[in-house]
Amino acid sequence: MVMKNYPPDFKADAVALYRSRPAATIKQIAADLGINPETLRNWIRAAGASRPRGHQTDAPAGSTAPLEEENAALRKKIRELEEEREILRKAAKYFAGGDALVNRFQFVEDHQRRYGVKRLCRLLEIARSSFYYWRGTAPDRAARRAADARLAARIRAVHLESDGTYGVPRITAELRDDGEPVNHKRVARVMRSINLAGVRLRRRHRTTIADPAAAKAPDLLGRNFSADALNSKYVGDITYLPLDGGKFLYLATVIDLASRRLAGWAIADHMRTELVTDALAAAQRTRGSLTGAIMHTDHGSQYKSRKFAEACRSAGVIQSMGAIGSSADNALAESFNATFKRETLQDRKAWSSEREARLDAFRWLHRYNTRRRHSRLGHRSPIAYETAVTATSTTLAQAA
């Protein structure tokens, strides 16, 4: 994967994948994800990740020393486990209002002298660097909280003066006139935190509203799933990921027809429109811009929704749809989904858990882009193909 800054979710999933595959080396996992092995190694160290590596040592016949050493080690391990259980029991009190990251940081801060920062961070699965950053920025946060408290007092006064009618715009204007150089977004945030709101006029609502986005978009592909240039034509689809117990996750994809690259994808436990708009947003982040590109889908309600149409317009994407009820009109996306499930599930009917499904998808989808060879691309991976195309274009431009 060509990426300079990896998001925290990517790092966490990469470390989780390392933990879940004891037989795989760091080099193999890094190659699957398209990252540098040393980068993955650093993430593993930062997360304090480990996985069991069993070994046995033969002792001379009649010797009791190894057994005594083993018993001592086991007793030490039991003491450590009992102490760690006690630590987690204490930590649970900090999470009564929710397992927020700041609660974990605060627990480490309050108990570091007794147990040590390294051990606590490992047990609570947080990076030490993150904790130290949080602790180092505590004075700044305290100053912001004090400033917000002062602002909240002024907002309450203005709100009360208006008989509770002023909302964010008017309170912001009032504060600015009083010499407070405040941003309306900050006013809105502080008002939410103290449960203040202005009076809004009630509007009449129609029970049925015609949705112009539900109209059929034209078929701009005509079952021609090829493209002469990168970032010009895409296909999208949703597929389900079966879990034990009859539950499902859902995967939405955005695939470039020129390189077959999975430019964007999203996984969720629902099929709301956010699933497909998140996948489109991911593709936009990958490409930088999708202006002028065609986005071809089926007639699923998510793709016919007003929200998705607005997301396409905002990204400069032109919508295209095949015929209703014809899988052949979105055959490439259907084929991709079938390949994904075939190669991840293999002979299984479902994943045992949501975590297992997400990790398998995480690994396979990144490996698809970075390593999986595609016959149409001269048995190159999508990213390798794009790299070659880009290099050729640059050479031709220089020659011209």
Short mmCIF file of C-alpha atoms in Angstrom, two decimals:
data_model
loop_
_atom_site.label_atom_id
_atom_site.label_comp_id
_atom_site.label_asym_id
_atom_site.label_seq_id
_atom_site.Cartn_x
_atom_site.Cartn_y
_atom_site.Cartn_z
CA MET A 1 0.00 0.00 0.00
CA VAL A 2 1.32 3.45 -0.91
CA MET A 3 0.66 5.50 2.20
CA LYS A 4 2.82 7.83 4.29
CA ASN A 5 0.61 8.22 7.35
CA TYR A 6 -1.25 5.18 8.60
CA PRO A 7 -4.42 5.78 10.65
CA PRO A 8 -4.62 4.30 14.17
CA ASP A 9 -7.29 1.76 13.08
CA PHE A 10 -4.92 0.43 10.40
CA LYS A 11 -2.08 0.05 12.92
CA ALA A 12 -4.34 -1.65 15.46
CA ASP A 13 -5.70 -4.10 12.87
CA ALA A 14 -2.17 -4.85 11.63
CA VAL A 15 -1.02 -5.69 15.17
CA ALA A 16 -4.17 -7.77 15.74
CA LEU A 17 -3.48 -9.67 12.52
CA TYR A 18 0.06 -10.40 13.78
CA ARG A 19 -1.33 -11.74 17.04
CA SER A 20 -3.91 -13.93 15.31
CA ARG A 21 -1.40 -15.68 13.00
CA PRO A 22 1.30 -17.31 15.20
CA ALA A 23 2.76 -19.24 12.26
CA ALA A 24 3.31 -16.17 10.09
CA THR A 25 6.43 -14.02 10.26
CA ILE A 26 6.41 -10.25 10.53
CA LYS A 27 7.88 -10.11 7.03
CA GLN A 28 5.03 -12.19 5.59
CA ILE A 29 2.32 -10.15 7.30
CA ALA A 30 3.97 -6.89 6.26
CA ALA A 31 4.16 -8.11 2.67
CA ASP A 32 0.44 -8.98 2.73
CA LEU A 33 -0.41 -5.48 3.92
CA GLY A 34 2.03 -3.72 1.61
CA ILE A 35 4.06 -2.10 4.38
CA ASN A 36 7.66 -2.14 5.54
CA PRO A 37 8.43 -5.03 7.95
CA GLU A 38 10.32 -2.69 10.27
CA THR A 39 7.29 -0.39 10.40
CA LEU A 40 5.09 -3.31 11.48
CA ARG A 41 7.73 -4.38 14.00
CA ASN A 42 7.70 -0.90 15.55
CA TRP A 43 3.89 -0.96 15.81
CA ILE A 44 4.07 -4.36 17.53
CA ARG A 45 6.65 -3.10 20.00
CA ALA A 46 4.65 0.06 20.70
CA ALA A 47 1.52 -2.01 21.37
CA GLY A 48 3.42 -4.48 23.56
CA ALA A 49 2.04 -7.29 21.40
CA SER A 50 3.23 -10.85 21.82
CA ARG A 51 2.15 -14.33 20.88
CA PRO A 52 2.98 -17.72 22.42
CA ARG A 53 6.07 -19.51 21.27
CA GLY A 54 6.15 -22.80 23.15
CA HIS A 55 9.39 -24.69 23.76
CA GLN A 56 10.57 -27.54 25.94
CA THR A 57 13.98 -28.22 27.45
CA ASP A 58 15.19 -31.75 28.12
CA ALA A 59 16.66 -32.23 31.59
CA PRO A 60 19.11 -34.95 32.69
CA ALA A 61 17.49 -38.07 34.12
CA GLY A 62 16.93 -37.89 37.85
CA SER A 63 17.52 -34.13 37.99
CA THR A 64 14.95 -32.11 39.98
CA ALA A 65 16.48 -28.69 39.33
CA PRO A 66 14.53 -28.06 36.11
CA LEU A 67 11.27 -29.01 37.85
CA GLU A 68 12.02 -26.70 40.74
CA GLU A 69 12.86 -23.91 38.35
CA GLU A 70 9.68 -24.57 36.40
CA ASN A 71 7.60 -24.59 39.58
CA ALA A 72 9.18 -21.34 40.70
CA ALA A 73 8.48 -19.81 37.34
CA LEU A 74 4.87 -21.03 37.46
CA ARG A 75 4.40 -19.62 40.97
CA LYS A 76 5.81 -16.31 39.81
CA LYS A 77 3.50 -16.34 36.80
CA ILE A 78 0.50 -17.08 39.02
CA ARG A 79 1.39 -14.17 41.28
CA GLU A 80 1.71 -11.92 38.27
CA LEU A 81 -1.66 -13.06 36.89
CA GLU A 82 -3.35 -12.54 40.23
CA GLU A 83 -1.88 -9.07 40.48
CA GLU A 84 -2.92 -8.26 36.91
CA ARG A 85 -6.45 -9.45 37.68
CA GLU A 86 -6.47 -7.10 40.64
CA ILE A 87 -5.24 -4.28 38.41
CA LEU A 88 -8.01 -4.90 35.90
CA ARG A 89 -10.57 -5.06 38.72
CA LYS A 90 -9.45 -1.63 39.87
CA ALA A 91 -9.44 -0.33 36.30
CA ALA A 92 -13.06 -1.42 35.83
CA LYS A 93 -14.14 1.29 38.27
CA TYR A 94 -12.64 3.90 35.96
CA PHE A 95 -14.70 2.59 33.05
CA ALA A 96 -18.09 2.78 34.77
CA GLY A 97 -19.04 5.73 32.59
CA GLY A 98 -17.59 4.19 29.41
CA ASP A 99 -14.29 2.73 28.27
CA ALA A 100 -12.92 6.03 26.95
CA LEU A 101 -9.21 6.23 26.20
CA VAL A 102 -8.85 9.12 28.63
CA ASN A 103 -10.11 6.83 31.43
CA ARG A 104 -7.31 4.39 30.68
CA PHE A 105 -4.75 7.18 30.70
CA GLN A 106 -6.07 8.44 34.02
CA PHE A 107 -5.84 4.97 35.56
CA VAL A 108 -2.22 4.64 34.49
CA GLU A 109 -1.49 8.10 35.89
CA ASP A 110 -3.04 7.21 39.26
CA HIS A 111 -1.35 3.78 39.64
CA GLN A 112 1.98 4.14 37.87
CA ARG A 113 4.07 4.34 41.04
CA ARG A 114 2.88 0.95 42.26
CA TYR A 115 2.70 -1.02 39.03
CA GLY A 116 4.79 0.91 36.50
CA VAL A 117 3.75 2.63 33.29
CA LYS A 118 4.97 -0.12 30.98
CA ARG A 119 2.98 -2.86 32.67
CA LEU A 120 -0.20 -0.83 32.98
CA CYS A 121 -0.08 0.28 29.36
CA ARG A 122 0.35 -3.33 28.26
CA LEU A 123 -2.60 -4.53 30.34
CA LEU A 124 -4.87 -1.71 29.19
CA GLU A 125 -3.66 -2.03 25.58
CA ILE A 126 -2.51 1.54 25.12
CA ALA A 127 0.77 2.84 23.72
CA ARG A 128 3.16 4.32 26.25
CA SER A 129 3.95 7.13 23.85
CA SER A 130 0.26 8.02 23.77
CA PHE A 131 0.09 8.05 27.56
CA TYR A 132 3.17 10.25 27.87
CA TYR A 133 1.76 12.61 25.26
CA TRP A 134 -1.53 12.77 27.16
CA ARG A 135 0.28 13.48 30.41
CA GLY A 136 2.52 16.09 28.79
CA THR A 137 -0.43 17.97 27.36
CA ALA A 138 -2.42 17.94 30.63
CA PRO A 139 -1.65 21.61 31.38
CA ASP A 140 -2.97 22.65 27.96
CA ARG A 141 -6.15 20.64 28.46
CA ALA A 142 -6.64 22.13 31.90
CA ALA A 143 -6.26 25.60 30.43
CA ARG A 144 -8.81 24.81 27.71
CA ARG A 145 -11.27 23.45 30.27
CA ALA A 146 -10.88 26.59 32.36
CA ALA A 147 -11.39 28.76 29.28
CA ASP A 148 -14.46 26.73 28.30
CA ALA A 149 -15.84 27.09 31.84
CA ARG A 150 -15.46 30.86 31.64
CA LEU A 151 -17.08 30.90 28.20
CA ALA A 152 -19.92 28.69 29.47
CA ALA A 153 -20.64 31.19 32.22
CA ARG A 154 -20.85 34.03 29.69
CA ILE A 155 -23.03 31.93 27.37
CA ARG A 156 -25.41 31.15 30.23
CA ALA A 157 -25.67 34.84 31.00
CA VAL A 158 -26.43 35.78 27.40
CA HIS A 159 -28.89 32.90 27.08
CA LEU A 160 -30.66 33.91 30.27
CA GLU A 161 -30.74 37.55 29.16
CA SER A 162 -32.54 36.48 26.01
CA ASP A 163 -35.12 34.50 28.00
CA GLY A 164 -33.65 31.32 26.63
CA THR A 165 -34.41 32.18 23.02
CA TYR A 166 -30.91 32.74 21.62
CA GLY A 167 -29.18 29.95 19.79
CA VAL A 168 -25.61 29.61 18.54
CA PRO A 169 -25.59 32.39 15.88
CA ARG A 170 -27.09 35.06 18.11
CA ILE A 171 -25.05 34.14 21.17
CA THR A 172 -21.90 34.19 19.06
CA ALA A 173 -22.75 37.64 17.74
CA GLU A 174 -23.52 38.84 21.25
CA LEU A 175 -20.20 37.61 22.59
CA ARG A 176 -18.28 39.16 19.71
CA ASP A 177 -19.95 42.51 20.31
CA ASP A 178 -18.83 42.23 23.91
CA GLY A 179 -15.24 41.80 22.74
CA GLU A 180 -15.04 37.99 22.89
CA PRO A 181 -13.26 36.76 19.71
CA VAL A 182 -15.07 33.42 19.67
CA ASN A 183 -15.84 30.99 16.86
CA HIS A 184 -19.45 29.82 16.40
CA LYS A 185 -18.32 26.19 16.35
CA ARG A 186 -16.83 26.59 19.81
CA VAL A 187 -20.01 28.23 21.05
CA ALA A 188 -22.02 25.30 19.68
CA ARG A 189 -19.72 22.79 21.36
CA VAL A 190 -19.88 24.51 24.75
CA MET A 191 -23.66 24.90 24.51
CA ARG A 192 -24.02 21.17 23.81
CA SER A 193 -21.84 20.39 26.81
CA ILE A 194 -24.10 22.41 29.14
CA ASN A 195 -27.35 21.36 27.44
CA LEU A 196 -28.35 24.81 26.21
CA ALA A 197 -30.24 25.48 22.99
CA GLY A 198 -32.17 28.33 21.49
CA VAL A 199 -35.82 28.31 20.52
CA ARG A 200 -36.45 26.98 17.02
CA LEU A 201 -39.48 27.71 14.90
CA ARG A 202 -41.56 24.63 14.22
CA ARG A 203 -41.95 23.81 10.57
CA ARG A 204 -44.64 21.76 8.92
CA HIS A 205 -43.37 18.42 7.74
CA ARG A 206 -44.78 16.45 4.85
CA THR A 207 -45.15 12.76 5.54
CA THR A 208 -44.15 11.85 1.98
CA ILE A 209 -41.27 13.59 0.24
CA ALA A 210 -40.34 12.78 -3.34
CA ASP A 211 -36.69 11.76 -3.56
CA PRO A 212 -35.14 12.87 -6.87
CA ALA A 213 -32.14 10.65 -6.19
CA ALA A 214 -34.37 7.59 -6.46
CA ALA A 215 -34.71 8.14 -10.19
CA LYS A 216 -32.77 5.67 -12.30
CA ALA A 217 -29.34 6.88 -13.36
CA PRO A 218 -28.34 6.07 -16.96
CA ASP A 219 -26.19 3.03 -17.73
CA LEU A 220 -22.90 4.59 -18.83
CA LEU A 221 -20.96 1.31 -19.05
CA GLY A 222 -23.20 -1.03 -21.02
CA ARG A 223 -21.44 -4.04 -19.47
CA ASN A 224 -18.08 -2.77 -20.73
CA PHE A 225 -16.01 -3.18 -17.57
CA SER A 226 -12.80 -1.69 -18.91
CA ALA A 227 -11.20 1.73 -18.78
CA ASP A 228 -8.37 3.37 -20.68
CA ALA A 229 -7.23 5.54 -17.78
CA LEU A 230 -6.91 5.22 -14.03
CA ASN A 231 -9.45 6.99 -11.84
CA SER A 232 -12.00 7.29 -14.62
CA LYS A 233 -14.50 4.45 -14.06
CA TYR A 234 -15.49 2.63 -10.89
CA VAL A 235 -17.95 -0.06 -9.88
CA GLY A 236 -19.44 -0.44 -6.42
CA ASP A 237 -21.42 -3.10 -4.62
CA ILE A 238 -22.37 -4.48 -1.20
CA THR A 239 -21.87 -8.05 -0.07
CA TYR A 240 -22.63 -9.79 3.21
CA LEU A 241 -20.15 -11.52 5.52
CA PRO A 242 -21.92 -14.39 7.33
CA LEU A 243 -21.18 -14.94 11.02
CA ASP A 244 -22.01 -17.84 13.29
CA GLY A 245 -25.40 -17.46 14.91
CA GLY A 246 -27.08 -16.05 11.82
CA LYS A 247 -25.56 -12.58 12.12
CA PHE A 248 -23.89 -10.62 9.33
CA LEU A 249 -21.38 -7.89 8.57
CA TYR A 250 -21.60 -5.97 5.30
CA LEU A 251 -18.81 -4.91 2.97
CA ALA A 252 -19.13 -2.06 0.47
CA THR A 253 -16.47 -1.69 -2.23
CA VAL A 254 -15.31 0.81 -4.85
CA ILE A 255 -13.16 -0.75 -7.61
CA ASP A 256 -11.20 1.05 -10.35
CA LEU A 257 -11.96 -0.58 -13.72
CA ALA A 258 -8.58 0.34 -15.21
CA SER A 259 -6.39 -1.29 -12.56
CA ARG A 260 -8.96 -3.39 -10.66
CA ARG A 261 -7.66 -1.64 -7.56
CA LEU A 262 -9.91 -1.59 -4.52
CA ALA A 263 -9.79 2.16 -4.13
CA GLY A 264 -12.21 2.29 -1.20
CA TRP A 265 -14.11 -0.01 1.09
CA ALA A 266 -16.09 0.00 4.33
CA ILE A 267 -17.35 -2.68 6.71
CA ALA A 268 -20.28 -2.28 9.11
CA ASP A 269 -22.91 -4.32 10.90
CA HIS A 270 -25.68 -2.52 9.00
CA MET A 271 -26.72 -1.72 5.43
CA ARG A 272 -27.58 1.92 5.90
CA THR A 273 -26.52 4.48 3.32
CA GLU A 274 -23.50 5.44 5.46
CA LEU A 275 -21.92 2.13 4.45
CA VAL A 276 -21.67 3.10 0.76
CA THR A 277 -20.89 6.77 1.37
CA ASP A 278 -18.03 5.71 3.67
CA ALA A 279 -16.65 3.47 0.91
CA LEU A 280 -16.88 6.33 -1.59
CA ALA A 281 -15.16 8.68 0.86
CA ALA A 282 -12.37 6.13 1.32
CA ALA A 283 -11.87 6.00 -2.46
CA GLN A 284 -11.74 9.78 -2.57
CA ARG A 285 -9.01 9.77 0.09
CA THR A 286 -7.06 7.17 -1.86
CA ARG A 287 -7.24 9.06 -5.15
CA GLY A 288 -7.16 12.59 -3.81
CA SER A 289 -9.93 13.50 -6.26
CA LEU A 290 -12.67 11.59 -8.10
CA THR A 291 -13.83 14.52 -10.21
CA GLY A 292 -15.22 13.37 -13.56
CA ALA A 293 -15.12 9.66 -12.69
CA ILE A 294 -18.09 7.35 -13.34
CA MET A 295 -19.48 5.35 -10.41
CA HIS A 296 -21.48 2.34 -11.63
CA THR A 297 -23.69 0.39 -9.22
CA ASP A 298 -26.81 -1.71 -9.08
CA HIS A 299 -30.23 -0.43 -7.97
CA GLY A 300 -29.80 -1.08 -4.26
CA SER A 301 -31.69 1.35 -2.08
CA GLN A 302 -28.42 2.67 -0.66
CA TYR A 303 -27.14 3.66 -4.09
CA LYS A 304 -30.48 5.18 -5.10
CA SER A 305 -30.68 7.26 -1.95
CA ARG A 306 -30.52 11.01 -1.90
CA LYS A 307 -27.59 10.92 0.51
CA PHE A 308 -25.45 8.85 -1.85
CA ALA A 309 -26.39 11.05 -4.80
CA GLU A 310 -25.30 14.09 -2.81
CA ALA A 311 -22.02 12.37 -1.90
CA CYS A 312 -21.39 11.66 -5.59
CA ARG A 313 -22.15 15.24 -6.57
CA SER A 314 -19.88 16.54 -3.82
CA ALA A 315 -17.05 14.30 -5.04
CA GLY A 316 -17.65 15.21 -8.69
CA VAL A 317 -18.68 11.63 -9.50
CA ILE A 318 -21.13 10.74 -12.27
CA GLN A 319 -23.61 8.02 -11.28
CA SER A 320 -24.37 5.06 -13.52
CA MET A 321 -26.70 2.11 -12.96
CA GLY A 322 -27.37 -1.10 -14.79
CA ALA A 323 -30.71 -2.73 -15.42
CA ILE A 324 -32.91 -3.66 -12.46
CA GLY A 325 -32.51 -7.28 -11.42
CA SER A 326 -29.59 -8.01 -13.77
CA SER A 327 -26.41 -9.08 -12.00
CA ALA A 328 -24.60 -9.11 -15.33
CA ASP A 329 -24.80 -5.32 -15.44
CA ASN A 330 -22.51 -5.19 -12.40
CA ALA A 331 -20.67 -8.43 -13.07
CA LEU A 332 -17.18 -7.24 -12.15
CA ALA A 333 -18.22 -6.20 -8.64
CA GLU A 334 -20.17 -9.45 -8.23
CA SER A 335 -17.10 -11.41 -9.32
CA PHE A 336 -14.90 -9.53 -6.86
CA ASN A 337 -17.30 -10.31 -4.00
CA ALA A 338 -17.38 -13.99 -4.93
CA THR A 339 -13.58 -14.15 -5.05
CA PHE A 340 -13.26 -12.39 -1.71
CA LYS A 341 -15.59 -14.78 0.08
CA ARG A 342 -14.22 -17.82 -1.64
CA GLU A 343 -10.63 -17.03 -0.68
CA THR A 344 -11.37 -15.90 2.88
CA LEU A 345 -14.05 -18.37 3.93
CA GLN A 346 -12.63 -21.21 1.83
CA ASP A 347 -14.62 -24.28 2.91
CA ARG A 348 -16.34 -22.62 5.85
CA LYS A 349 -19.91 -21.37 5.80
CA ALA A 350 -19.35 -18.46 8.19
CA TRP A 351 -16.83 -16.68 10.37
CA SER A 352 -16.84 -17.62 14.04
CA SER A 353 -16.88 -14.01 15.22
CA GLU A 354 -17.05 -10.43 14.01
CA ARG A 355 -13.41 -9.90 14.99
CA GLU A 356 -12.27 -12.86 12.90
CA ALA A 357 -14.28 -11.65 9.90
CA ARG A 358 -12.91 -8.12 10.16
CA LEU A 359 -9.30 -9.33 10.46
CA ASP A 360 -9.67 -11.73 7.52
CA ALA A 361 -11.21 -8.95 5.44
CA PHE A 362 -8.54 -6.46 6.53
CA ARG A 363 -5.76 -8.79 5.47
CA TRP A 364 -7.30 -9.99 2.23
CA LEU A 365 -8.45 -6.59 0.95
CA HIS A 366 -5.04 -5.02 1.47
CA ARG A 367 -3.28 -8.07 0.09
CA TYR A 368 -5.54 -7.93 -2.96
CA ASN A 369 -4.18 -4.48 -3.78
CA THR A 370 -0.55 -5.06 -2.87
CA ARG A 371 0.20 -8.69 -3.73
CA ARG A 372 -2.64 -10.61 -5.34
CA ARG A 373 -1.85 -11.08 -9.00
CA HIS A 374 -4.56 -10.34 -11.53
CA SER A 375 -4.64 -12.11 -14.87
CA ARG A 376 -6.03 -9.08 -16.68
CA LEU A 377 -3.11 -6.99 -15.41
CA GLY A 378 -0.41 -9.29 -16.73
CA HIS A 379 -0.39 -11.15 -13.42
CA ARG A 380 0.52 -8.04 -11.51
CA SER A 381 -1.17 -6.68 -8.44
CA PRO A 382 -3.36 -3.60 -8.90
CA ILE A 383 -0.84 -1.30 -7.22
CA ALA A 384 2.08 -2.77 -9.19
CA TYR A 385 0.09 -2.21 -12.37
CA GLU A 386 -0.70 1.38 -11.44
CA THR A 387 2.96 2.02 -10.60
CA ALA A 388 4.02 0.73 -14.01
CA VAL A 389 1.36 2.75 -15.82
CA THR A 390 2.34 5.91 -13.99
CA ALA A 391 6.04 5.37 -14.74
CA THR A 392 5.30 4.79 -18.44
CA SER A 393 3.17 7.92 -18.64
CA THR A 394 5.92 9.97 -17.00
CA THR A 395 8.53 8.62 -19.42
CA LEU A 396 6.36 9.38 -22.46
CA ALA A 397 5.66 12.88 -21.18
CA GLN A 398 9.35 13.57 -20.72
CA ALA A 399 10.16 12.21 -24.17
CA ALA A 400 7.52 14.45 -25.71
#
